[in-house]
PDB file of N, CA, C and O in Angstrom:
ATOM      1  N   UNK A1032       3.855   3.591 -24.856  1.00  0.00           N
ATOM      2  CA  UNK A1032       3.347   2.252 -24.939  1.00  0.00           C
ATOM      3  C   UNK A1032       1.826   2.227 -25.032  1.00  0.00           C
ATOM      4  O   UNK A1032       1.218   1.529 -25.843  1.00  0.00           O
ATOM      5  N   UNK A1033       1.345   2.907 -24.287  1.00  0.00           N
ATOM      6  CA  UNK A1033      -0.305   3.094 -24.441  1.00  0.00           C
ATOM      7  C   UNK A1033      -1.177   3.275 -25.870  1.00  0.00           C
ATOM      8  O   UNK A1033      -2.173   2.706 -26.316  1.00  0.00           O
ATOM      9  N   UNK A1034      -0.220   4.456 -26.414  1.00  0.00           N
ATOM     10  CA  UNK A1034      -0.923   4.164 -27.787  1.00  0.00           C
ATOM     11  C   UNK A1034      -0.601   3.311 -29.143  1.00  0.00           C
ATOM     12  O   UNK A1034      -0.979   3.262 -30.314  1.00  0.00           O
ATOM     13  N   UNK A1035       0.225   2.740 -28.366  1.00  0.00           N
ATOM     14  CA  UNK A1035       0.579   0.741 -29.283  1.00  0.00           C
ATOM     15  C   UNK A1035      -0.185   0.210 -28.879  1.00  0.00           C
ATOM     16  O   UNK A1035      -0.293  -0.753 -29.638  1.00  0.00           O
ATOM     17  N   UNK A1036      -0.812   0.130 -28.222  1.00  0.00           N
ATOM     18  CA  UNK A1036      -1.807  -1.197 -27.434  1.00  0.00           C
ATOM     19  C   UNK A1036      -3.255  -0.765 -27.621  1.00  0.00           C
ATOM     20  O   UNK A1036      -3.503   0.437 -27.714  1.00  0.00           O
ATOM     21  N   UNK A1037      -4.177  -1.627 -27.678  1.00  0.00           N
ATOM     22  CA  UNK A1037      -5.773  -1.101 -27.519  1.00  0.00           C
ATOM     23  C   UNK A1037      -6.344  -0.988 -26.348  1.00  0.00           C
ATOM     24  O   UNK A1037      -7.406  -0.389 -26.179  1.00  0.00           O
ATOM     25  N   UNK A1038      -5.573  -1.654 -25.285  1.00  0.00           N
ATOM     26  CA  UNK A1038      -5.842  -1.621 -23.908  1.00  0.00           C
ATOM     27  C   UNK A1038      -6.284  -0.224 -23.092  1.00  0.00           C
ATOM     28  O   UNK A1038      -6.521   0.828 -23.687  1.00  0.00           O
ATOM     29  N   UNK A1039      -6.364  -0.395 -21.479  1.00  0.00           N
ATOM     30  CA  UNK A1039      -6.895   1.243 -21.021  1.00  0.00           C
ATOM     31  C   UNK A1039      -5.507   1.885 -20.928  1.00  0.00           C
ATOM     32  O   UNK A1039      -4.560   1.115 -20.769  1.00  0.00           O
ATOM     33  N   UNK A1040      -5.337   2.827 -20.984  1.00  0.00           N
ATOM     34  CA  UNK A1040      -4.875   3.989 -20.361  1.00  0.00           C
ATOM     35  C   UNK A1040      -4.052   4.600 -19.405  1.00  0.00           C
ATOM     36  O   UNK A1040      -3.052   5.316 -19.428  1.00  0.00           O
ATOM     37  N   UNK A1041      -5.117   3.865 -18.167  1.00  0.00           N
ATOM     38  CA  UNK A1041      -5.021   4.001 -16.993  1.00  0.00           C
ATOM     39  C   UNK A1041      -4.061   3.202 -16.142  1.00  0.00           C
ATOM     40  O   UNK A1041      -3.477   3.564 -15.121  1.00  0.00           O
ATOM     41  N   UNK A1042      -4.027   2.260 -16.651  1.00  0.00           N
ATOM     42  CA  UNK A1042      -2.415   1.671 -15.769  1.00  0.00           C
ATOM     43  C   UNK A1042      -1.257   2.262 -15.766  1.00  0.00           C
ATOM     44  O   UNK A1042      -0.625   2.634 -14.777  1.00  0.00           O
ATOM     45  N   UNK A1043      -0.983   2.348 -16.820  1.00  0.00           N
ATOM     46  CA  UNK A1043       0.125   3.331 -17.538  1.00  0.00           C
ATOM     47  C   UNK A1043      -0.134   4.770 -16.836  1.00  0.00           C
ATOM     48  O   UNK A1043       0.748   5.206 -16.096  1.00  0.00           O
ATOM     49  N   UNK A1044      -1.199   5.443 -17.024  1.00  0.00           N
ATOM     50  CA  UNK A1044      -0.693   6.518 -15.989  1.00  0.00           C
ATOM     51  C   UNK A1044      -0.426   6.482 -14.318  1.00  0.00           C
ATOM     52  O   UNK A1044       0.413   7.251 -13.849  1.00  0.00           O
ATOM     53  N   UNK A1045      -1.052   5.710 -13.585  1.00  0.00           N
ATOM     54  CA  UNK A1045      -1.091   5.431 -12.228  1.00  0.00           C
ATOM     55  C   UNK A1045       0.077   5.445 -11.680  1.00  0.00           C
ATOM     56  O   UNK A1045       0.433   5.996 -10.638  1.00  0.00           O
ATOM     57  N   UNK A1046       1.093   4.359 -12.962  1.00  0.00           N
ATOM     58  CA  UNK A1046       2.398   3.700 -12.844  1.00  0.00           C
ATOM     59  C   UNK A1046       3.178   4.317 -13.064  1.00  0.00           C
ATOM     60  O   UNK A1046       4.269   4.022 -12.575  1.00  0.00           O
ATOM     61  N   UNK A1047       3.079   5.406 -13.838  1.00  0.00           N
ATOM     62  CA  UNK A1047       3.542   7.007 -14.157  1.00  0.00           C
ATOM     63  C   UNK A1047       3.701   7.313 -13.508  1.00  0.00           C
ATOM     64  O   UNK A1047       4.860   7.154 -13.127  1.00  0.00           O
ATOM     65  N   UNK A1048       2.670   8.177 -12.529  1.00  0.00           N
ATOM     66  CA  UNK A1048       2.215   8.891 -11.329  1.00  0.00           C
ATOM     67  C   UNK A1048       3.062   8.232 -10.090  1.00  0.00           C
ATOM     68  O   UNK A1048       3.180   8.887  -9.055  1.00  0.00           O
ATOM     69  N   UNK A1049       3.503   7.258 -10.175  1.00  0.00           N
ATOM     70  CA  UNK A1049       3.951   6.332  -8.767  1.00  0.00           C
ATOM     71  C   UNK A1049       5.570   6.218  -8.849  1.00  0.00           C
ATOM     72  O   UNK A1049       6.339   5.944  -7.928  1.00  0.00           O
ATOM     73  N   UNK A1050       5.945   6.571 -10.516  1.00  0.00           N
ATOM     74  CA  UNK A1050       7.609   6.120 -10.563  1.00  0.00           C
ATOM     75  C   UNK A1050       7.677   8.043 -10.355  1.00  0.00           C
ATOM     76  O   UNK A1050       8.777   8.464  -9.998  1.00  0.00           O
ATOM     77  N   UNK A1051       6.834   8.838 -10.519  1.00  0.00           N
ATOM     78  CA  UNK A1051       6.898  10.460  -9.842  1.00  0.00           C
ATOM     79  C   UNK A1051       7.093  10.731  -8.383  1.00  0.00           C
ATOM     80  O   UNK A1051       8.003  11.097  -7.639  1.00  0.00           O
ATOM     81  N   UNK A1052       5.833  10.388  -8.306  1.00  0.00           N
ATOM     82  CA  UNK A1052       5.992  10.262  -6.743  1.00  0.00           C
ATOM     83  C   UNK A1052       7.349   9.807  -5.954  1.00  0.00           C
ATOM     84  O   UNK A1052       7.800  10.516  -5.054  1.00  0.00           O
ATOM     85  N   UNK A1053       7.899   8.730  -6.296  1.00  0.00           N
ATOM     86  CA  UNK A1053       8.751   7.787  -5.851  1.00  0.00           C
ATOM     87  C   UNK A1053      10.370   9.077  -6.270  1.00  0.00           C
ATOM     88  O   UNK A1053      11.313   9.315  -5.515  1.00  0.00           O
ATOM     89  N   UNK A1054      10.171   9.540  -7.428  1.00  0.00           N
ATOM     90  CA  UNK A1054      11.514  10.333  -8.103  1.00  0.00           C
ATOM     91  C   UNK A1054      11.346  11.731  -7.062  1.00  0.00           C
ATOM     92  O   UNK A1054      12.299  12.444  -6.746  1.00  0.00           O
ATOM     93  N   UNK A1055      10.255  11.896  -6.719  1.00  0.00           N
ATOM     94  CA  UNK A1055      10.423  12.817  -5.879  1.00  0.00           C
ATOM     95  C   UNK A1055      10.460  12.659  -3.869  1.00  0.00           C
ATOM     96  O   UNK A1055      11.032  13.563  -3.261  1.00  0.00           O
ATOM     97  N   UNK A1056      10.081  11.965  -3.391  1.00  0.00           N
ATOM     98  CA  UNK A1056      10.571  11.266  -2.316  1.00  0.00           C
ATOM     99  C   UNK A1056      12.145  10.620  -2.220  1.00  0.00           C
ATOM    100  O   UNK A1056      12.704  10.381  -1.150  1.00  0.00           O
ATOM    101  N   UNK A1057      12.749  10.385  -3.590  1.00  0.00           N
ATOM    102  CA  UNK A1057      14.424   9.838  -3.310  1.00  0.00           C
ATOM    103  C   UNK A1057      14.959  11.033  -3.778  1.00  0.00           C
ATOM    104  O   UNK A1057      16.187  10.956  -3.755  1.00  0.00           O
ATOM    105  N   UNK A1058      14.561  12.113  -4.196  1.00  0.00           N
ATOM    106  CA  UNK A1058      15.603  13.370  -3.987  1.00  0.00           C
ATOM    107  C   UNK A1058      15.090  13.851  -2.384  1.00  0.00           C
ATOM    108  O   UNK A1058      15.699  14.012  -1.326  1.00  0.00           O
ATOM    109  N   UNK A1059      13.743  13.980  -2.769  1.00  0.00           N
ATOM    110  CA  UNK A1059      14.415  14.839  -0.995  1.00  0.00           C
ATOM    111  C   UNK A1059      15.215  14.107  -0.037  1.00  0.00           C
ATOM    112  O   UNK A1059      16.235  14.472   0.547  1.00  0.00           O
ATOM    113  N   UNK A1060      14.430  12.743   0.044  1.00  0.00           N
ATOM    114  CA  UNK A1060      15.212  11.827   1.092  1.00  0.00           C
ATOM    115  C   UNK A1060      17.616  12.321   0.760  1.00  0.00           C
ATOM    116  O   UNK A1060      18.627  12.488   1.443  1.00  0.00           O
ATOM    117  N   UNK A1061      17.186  12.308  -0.714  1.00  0.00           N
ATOM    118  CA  UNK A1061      18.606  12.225  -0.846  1.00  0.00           C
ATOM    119  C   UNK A1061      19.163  13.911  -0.017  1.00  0.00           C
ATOM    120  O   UNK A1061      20.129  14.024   0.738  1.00  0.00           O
ATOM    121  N   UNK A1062      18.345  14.887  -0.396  1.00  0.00           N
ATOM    122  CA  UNK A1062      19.096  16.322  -0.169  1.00  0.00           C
ATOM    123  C   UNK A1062      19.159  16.088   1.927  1.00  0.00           C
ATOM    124  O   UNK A1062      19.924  16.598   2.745  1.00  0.00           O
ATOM    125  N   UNK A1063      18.186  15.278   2.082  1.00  0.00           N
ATOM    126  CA  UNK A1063      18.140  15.280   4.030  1.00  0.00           C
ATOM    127  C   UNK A1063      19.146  14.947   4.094  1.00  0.00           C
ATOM    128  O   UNK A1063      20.026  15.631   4.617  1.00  0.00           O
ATOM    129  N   UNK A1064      19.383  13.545   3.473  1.00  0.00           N
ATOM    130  CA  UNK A1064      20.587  12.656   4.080  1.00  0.00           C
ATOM    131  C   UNK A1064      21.900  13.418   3.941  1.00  0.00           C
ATOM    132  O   UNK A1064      22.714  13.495   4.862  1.00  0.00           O
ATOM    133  N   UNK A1065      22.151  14.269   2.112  1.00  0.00           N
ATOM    134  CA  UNK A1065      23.151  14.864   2.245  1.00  0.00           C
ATOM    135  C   UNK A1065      23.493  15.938   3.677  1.00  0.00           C
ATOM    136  O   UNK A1065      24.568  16.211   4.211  1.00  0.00           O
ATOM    137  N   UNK A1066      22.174  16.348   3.976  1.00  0.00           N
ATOM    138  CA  UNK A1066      22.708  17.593   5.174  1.00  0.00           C
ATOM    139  C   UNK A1066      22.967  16.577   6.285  1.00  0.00           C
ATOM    140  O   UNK A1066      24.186  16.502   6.132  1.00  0.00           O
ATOM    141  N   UNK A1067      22.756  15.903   7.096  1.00  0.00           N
ATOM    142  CA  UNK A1067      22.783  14.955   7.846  1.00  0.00           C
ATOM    143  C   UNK A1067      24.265  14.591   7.815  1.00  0.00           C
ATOM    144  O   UNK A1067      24.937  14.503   8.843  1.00  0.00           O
ATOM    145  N   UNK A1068      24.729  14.387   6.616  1.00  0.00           N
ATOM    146  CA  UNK A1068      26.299  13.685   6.842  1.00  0.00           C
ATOM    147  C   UNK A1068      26.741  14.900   7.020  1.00  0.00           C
ATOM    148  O   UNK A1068      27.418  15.178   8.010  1.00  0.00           O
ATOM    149  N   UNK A1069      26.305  16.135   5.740  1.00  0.00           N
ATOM    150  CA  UNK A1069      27.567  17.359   6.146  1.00  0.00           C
ATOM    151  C   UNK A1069      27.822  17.386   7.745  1.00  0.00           C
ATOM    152  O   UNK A1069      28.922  17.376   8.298  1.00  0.00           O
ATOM    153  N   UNK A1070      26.461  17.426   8.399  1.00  0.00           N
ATOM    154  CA  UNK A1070      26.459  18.293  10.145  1.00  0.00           C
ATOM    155  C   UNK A1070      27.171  16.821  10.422  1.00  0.00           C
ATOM    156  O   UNK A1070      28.354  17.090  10.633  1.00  0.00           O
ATOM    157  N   UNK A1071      27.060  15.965  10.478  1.00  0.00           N
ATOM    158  CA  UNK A1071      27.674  14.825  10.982  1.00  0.00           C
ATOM    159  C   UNK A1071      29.165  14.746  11.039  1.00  0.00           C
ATOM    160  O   UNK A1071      29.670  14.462  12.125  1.00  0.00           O
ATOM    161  N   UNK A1072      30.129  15.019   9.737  1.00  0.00           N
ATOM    162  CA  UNK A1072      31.501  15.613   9.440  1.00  0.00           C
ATOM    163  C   UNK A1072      31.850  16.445  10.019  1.00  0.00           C
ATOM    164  O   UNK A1072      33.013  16.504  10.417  1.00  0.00           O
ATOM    165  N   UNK A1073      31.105  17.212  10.220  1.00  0.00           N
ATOM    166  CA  UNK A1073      31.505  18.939  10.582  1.00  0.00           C
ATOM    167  C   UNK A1073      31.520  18.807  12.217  1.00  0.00           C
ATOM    168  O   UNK A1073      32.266  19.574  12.825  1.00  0.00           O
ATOM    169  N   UNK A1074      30.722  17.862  12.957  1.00  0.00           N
ATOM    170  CA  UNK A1074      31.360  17.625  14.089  1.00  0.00           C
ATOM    171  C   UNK A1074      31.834  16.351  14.258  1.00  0.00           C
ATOM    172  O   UNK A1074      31.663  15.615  15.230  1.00  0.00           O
ATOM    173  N   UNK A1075      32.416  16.147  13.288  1.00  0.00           N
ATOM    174  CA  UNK A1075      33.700  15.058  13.522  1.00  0.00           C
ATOM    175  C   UNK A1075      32.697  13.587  14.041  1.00  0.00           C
ATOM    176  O   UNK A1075      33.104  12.983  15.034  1.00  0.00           O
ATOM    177  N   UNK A1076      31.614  13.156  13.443  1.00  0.00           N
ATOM    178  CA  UNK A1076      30.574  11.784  13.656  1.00  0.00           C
ATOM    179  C   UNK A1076      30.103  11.379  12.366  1.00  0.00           C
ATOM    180  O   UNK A1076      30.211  11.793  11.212  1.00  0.00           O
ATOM    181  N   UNK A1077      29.498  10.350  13.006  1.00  0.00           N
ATOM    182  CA  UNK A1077      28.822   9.398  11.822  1.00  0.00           C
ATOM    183  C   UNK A1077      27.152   9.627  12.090  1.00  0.00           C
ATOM    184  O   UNK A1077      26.514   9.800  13.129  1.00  0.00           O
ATOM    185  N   UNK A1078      26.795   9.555  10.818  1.00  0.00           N
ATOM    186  CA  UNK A1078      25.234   9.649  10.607  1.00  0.00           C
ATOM    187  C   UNK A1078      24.971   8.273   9.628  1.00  0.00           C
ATOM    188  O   UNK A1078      25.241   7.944   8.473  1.00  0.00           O
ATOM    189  N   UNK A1079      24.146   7.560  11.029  1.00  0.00           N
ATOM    190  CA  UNK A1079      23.385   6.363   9.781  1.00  0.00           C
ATOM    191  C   UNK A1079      22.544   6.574   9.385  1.00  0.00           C
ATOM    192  O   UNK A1079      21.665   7.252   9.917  1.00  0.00           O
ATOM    193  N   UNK A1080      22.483   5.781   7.679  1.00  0.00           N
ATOM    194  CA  UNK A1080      20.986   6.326   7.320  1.00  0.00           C
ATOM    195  C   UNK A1080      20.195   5.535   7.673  1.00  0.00           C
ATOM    196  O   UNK A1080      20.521   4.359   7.841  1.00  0.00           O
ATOM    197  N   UNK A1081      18.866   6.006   7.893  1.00  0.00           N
ATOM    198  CA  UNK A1081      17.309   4.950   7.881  1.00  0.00           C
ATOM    199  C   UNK A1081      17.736   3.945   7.669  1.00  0.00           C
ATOM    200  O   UNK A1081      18.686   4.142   6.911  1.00  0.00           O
ATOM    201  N   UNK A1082      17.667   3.228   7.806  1.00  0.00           N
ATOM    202  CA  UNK A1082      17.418   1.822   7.079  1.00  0.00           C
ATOM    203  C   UNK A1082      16.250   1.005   6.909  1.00  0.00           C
ATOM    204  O   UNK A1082      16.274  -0.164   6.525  1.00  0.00           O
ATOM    205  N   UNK A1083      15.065   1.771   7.259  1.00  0.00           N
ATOM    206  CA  UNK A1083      13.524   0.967   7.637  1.00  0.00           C
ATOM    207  C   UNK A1083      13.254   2.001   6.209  1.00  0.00           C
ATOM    208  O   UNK A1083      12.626   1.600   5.229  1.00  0.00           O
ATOM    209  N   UNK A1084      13.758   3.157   6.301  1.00  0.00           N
ATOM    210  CA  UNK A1084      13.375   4.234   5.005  1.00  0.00           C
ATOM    211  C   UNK A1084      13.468   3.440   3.598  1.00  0.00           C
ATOM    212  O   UNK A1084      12.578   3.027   2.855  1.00  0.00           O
ATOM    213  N   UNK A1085      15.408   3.359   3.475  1.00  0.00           N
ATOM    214  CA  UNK A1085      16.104   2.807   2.789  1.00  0.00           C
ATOM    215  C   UNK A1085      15.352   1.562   2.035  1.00  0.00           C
ATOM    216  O   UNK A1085      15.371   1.481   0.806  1.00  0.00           O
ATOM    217  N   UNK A1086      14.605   0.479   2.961  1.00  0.00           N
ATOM    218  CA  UNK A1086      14.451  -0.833   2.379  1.00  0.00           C
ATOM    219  C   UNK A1086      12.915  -0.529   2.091  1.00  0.00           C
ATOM    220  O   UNK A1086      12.528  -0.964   1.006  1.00  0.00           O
ATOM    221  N   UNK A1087      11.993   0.123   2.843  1.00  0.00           N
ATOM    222  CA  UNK A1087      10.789   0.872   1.989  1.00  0.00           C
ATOM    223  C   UNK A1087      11.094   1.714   0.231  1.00  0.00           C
ATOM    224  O   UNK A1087      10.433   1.614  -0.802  1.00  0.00           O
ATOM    225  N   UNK A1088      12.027   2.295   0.452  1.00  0.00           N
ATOM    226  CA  UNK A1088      12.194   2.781  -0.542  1.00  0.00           C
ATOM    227  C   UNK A1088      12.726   2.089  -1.992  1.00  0.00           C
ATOM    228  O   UNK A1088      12.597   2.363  -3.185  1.00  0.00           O
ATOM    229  N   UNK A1089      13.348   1.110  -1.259  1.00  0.00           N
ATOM    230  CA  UNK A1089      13.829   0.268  -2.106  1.00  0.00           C
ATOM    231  C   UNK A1089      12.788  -1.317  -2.911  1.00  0.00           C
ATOM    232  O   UNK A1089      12.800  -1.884  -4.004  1.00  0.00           O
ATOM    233  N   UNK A1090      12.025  -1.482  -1.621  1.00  0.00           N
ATOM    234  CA  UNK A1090      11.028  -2.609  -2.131  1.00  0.00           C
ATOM    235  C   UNK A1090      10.061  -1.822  -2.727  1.00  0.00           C
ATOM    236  O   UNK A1090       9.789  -2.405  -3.777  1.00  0.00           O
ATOM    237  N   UNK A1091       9.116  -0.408  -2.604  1.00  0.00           N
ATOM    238  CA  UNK A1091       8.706   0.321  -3.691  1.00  0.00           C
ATOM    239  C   UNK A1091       9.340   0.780  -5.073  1.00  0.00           C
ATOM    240  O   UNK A1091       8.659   1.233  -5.993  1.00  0.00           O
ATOM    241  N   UNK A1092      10.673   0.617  -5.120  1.00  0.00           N
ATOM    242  CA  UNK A1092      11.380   0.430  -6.637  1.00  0.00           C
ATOM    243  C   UNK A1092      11.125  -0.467  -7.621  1.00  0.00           C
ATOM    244  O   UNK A1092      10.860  -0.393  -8.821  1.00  0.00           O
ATOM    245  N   UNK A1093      11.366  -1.927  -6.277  1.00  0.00           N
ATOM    246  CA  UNK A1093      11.287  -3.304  -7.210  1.00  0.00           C
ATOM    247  C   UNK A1093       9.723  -3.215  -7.690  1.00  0.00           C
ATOM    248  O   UNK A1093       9.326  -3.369  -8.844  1.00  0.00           O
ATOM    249  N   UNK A1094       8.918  -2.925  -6.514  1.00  0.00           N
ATOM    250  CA  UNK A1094       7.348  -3.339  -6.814  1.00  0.00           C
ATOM    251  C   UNK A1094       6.920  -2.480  -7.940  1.00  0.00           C
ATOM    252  O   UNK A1094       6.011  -3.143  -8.438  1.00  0.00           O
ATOM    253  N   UNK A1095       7.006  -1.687  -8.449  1.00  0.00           N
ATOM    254  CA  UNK A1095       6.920  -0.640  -9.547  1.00  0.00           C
ATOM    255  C   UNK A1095       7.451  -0.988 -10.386  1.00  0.00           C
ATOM    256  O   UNK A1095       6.762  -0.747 -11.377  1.00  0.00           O
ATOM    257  N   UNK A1096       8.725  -1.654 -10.764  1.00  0.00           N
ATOM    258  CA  UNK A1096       9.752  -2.395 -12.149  1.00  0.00           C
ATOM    259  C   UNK A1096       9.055  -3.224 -11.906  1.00  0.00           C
ATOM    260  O   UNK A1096       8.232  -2.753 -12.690  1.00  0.00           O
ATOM    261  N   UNK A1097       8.473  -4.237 -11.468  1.00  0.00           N
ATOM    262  CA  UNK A1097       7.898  -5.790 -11.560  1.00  0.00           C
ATOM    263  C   UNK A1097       6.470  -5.342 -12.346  1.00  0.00           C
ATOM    264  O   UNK A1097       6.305  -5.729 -13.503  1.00  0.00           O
ATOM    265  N   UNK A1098       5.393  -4.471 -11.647  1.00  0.00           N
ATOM    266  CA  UNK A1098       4.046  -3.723 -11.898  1.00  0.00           C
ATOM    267  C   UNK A1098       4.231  -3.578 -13.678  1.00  0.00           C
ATOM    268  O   UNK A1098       3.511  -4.228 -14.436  1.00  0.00           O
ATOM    269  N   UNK A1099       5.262  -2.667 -14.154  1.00  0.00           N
ATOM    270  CA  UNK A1099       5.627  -1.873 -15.492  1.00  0.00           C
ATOM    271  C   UNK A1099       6.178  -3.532 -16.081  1.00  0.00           C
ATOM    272  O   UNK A1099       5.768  -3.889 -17.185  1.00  0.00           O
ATOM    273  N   UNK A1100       6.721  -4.082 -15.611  1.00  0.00           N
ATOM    274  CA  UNK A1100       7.337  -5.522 -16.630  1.00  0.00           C
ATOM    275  C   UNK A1100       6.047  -6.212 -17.455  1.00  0.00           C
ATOM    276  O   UNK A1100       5.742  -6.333 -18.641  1.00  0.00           O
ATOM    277  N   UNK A1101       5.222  -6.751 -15.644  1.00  0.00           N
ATOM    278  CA  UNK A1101       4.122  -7.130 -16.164  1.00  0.00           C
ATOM    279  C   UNK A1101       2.950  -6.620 -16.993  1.00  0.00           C
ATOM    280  O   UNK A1101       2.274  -7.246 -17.809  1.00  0.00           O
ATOM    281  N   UNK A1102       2.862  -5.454 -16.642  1.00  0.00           N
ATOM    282  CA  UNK A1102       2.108  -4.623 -17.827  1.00  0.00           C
ATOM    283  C   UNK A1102       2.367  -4.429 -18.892  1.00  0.00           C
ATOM    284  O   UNK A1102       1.402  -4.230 -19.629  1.00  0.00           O
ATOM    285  N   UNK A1103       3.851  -4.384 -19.561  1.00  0.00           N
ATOM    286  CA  UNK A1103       4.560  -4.295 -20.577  1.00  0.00           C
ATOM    287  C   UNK A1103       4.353  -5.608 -21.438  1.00  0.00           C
ATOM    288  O   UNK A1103       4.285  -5.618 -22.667  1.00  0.00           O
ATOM    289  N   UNK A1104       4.255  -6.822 -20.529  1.00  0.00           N
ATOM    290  CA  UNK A1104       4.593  -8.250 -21.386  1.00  0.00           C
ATOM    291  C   UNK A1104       3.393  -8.200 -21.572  1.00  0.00           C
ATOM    292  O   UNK A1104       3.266  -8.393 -22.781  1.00  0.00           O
ATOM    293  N   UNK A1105       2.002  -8.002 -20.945  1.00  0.00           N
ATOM    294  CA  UNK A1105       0.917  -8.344 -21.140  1.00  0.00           C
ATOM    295  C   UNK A1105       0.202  -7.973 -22.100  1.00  0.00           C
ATOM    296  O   UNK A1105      -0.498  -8.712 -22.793  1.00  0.00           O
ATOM    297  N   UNK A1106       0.383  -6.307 -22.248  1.00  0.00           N
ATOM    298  CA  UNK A1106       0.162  -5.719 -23.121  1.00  0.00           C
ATOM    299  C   UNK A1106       0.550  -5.944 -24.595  1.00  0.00           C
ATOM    300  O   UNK A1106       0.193  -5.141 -25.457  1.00  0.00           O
TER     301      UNK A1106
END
């Protein structure tokens, strides 16, 4: 998209850099949680997940798709 537009650059990478960041914080989060349930099964319990994690992680999704929309239409 950057080099369709005459605009900077720099949004577009930041926003880059942040949907990275973000792709790499929901795998690890994901590989914890997977070990967490295995040991949790394996002695016969339940493991809840975060949920303060979960809804951080999740309102940094939306705020990043909303960030890229608006940059997209504006542009």
């Amino acid at each position: 998209m950057p080099s369709l537009t005459k605009g900077p650059r720099w949004p577009y990478t930041i926003l880059g850099a942040s949907f990275a960041v973000l792709g790499v914080v929901l795998v690890g989060y994901g590989l914890l949680r997977q070990r967490q349930v295995e040991a949790a099964i394996t002695r016969g319990d339940f493991a809840p997940p975060n949920e303060i994690l979960i809804a951080v992680l999740a309102a940094t999704s939306m705020l990043l798709g909303v960030a890229l929309l608006v940059l997209v239409v504006v542009s």
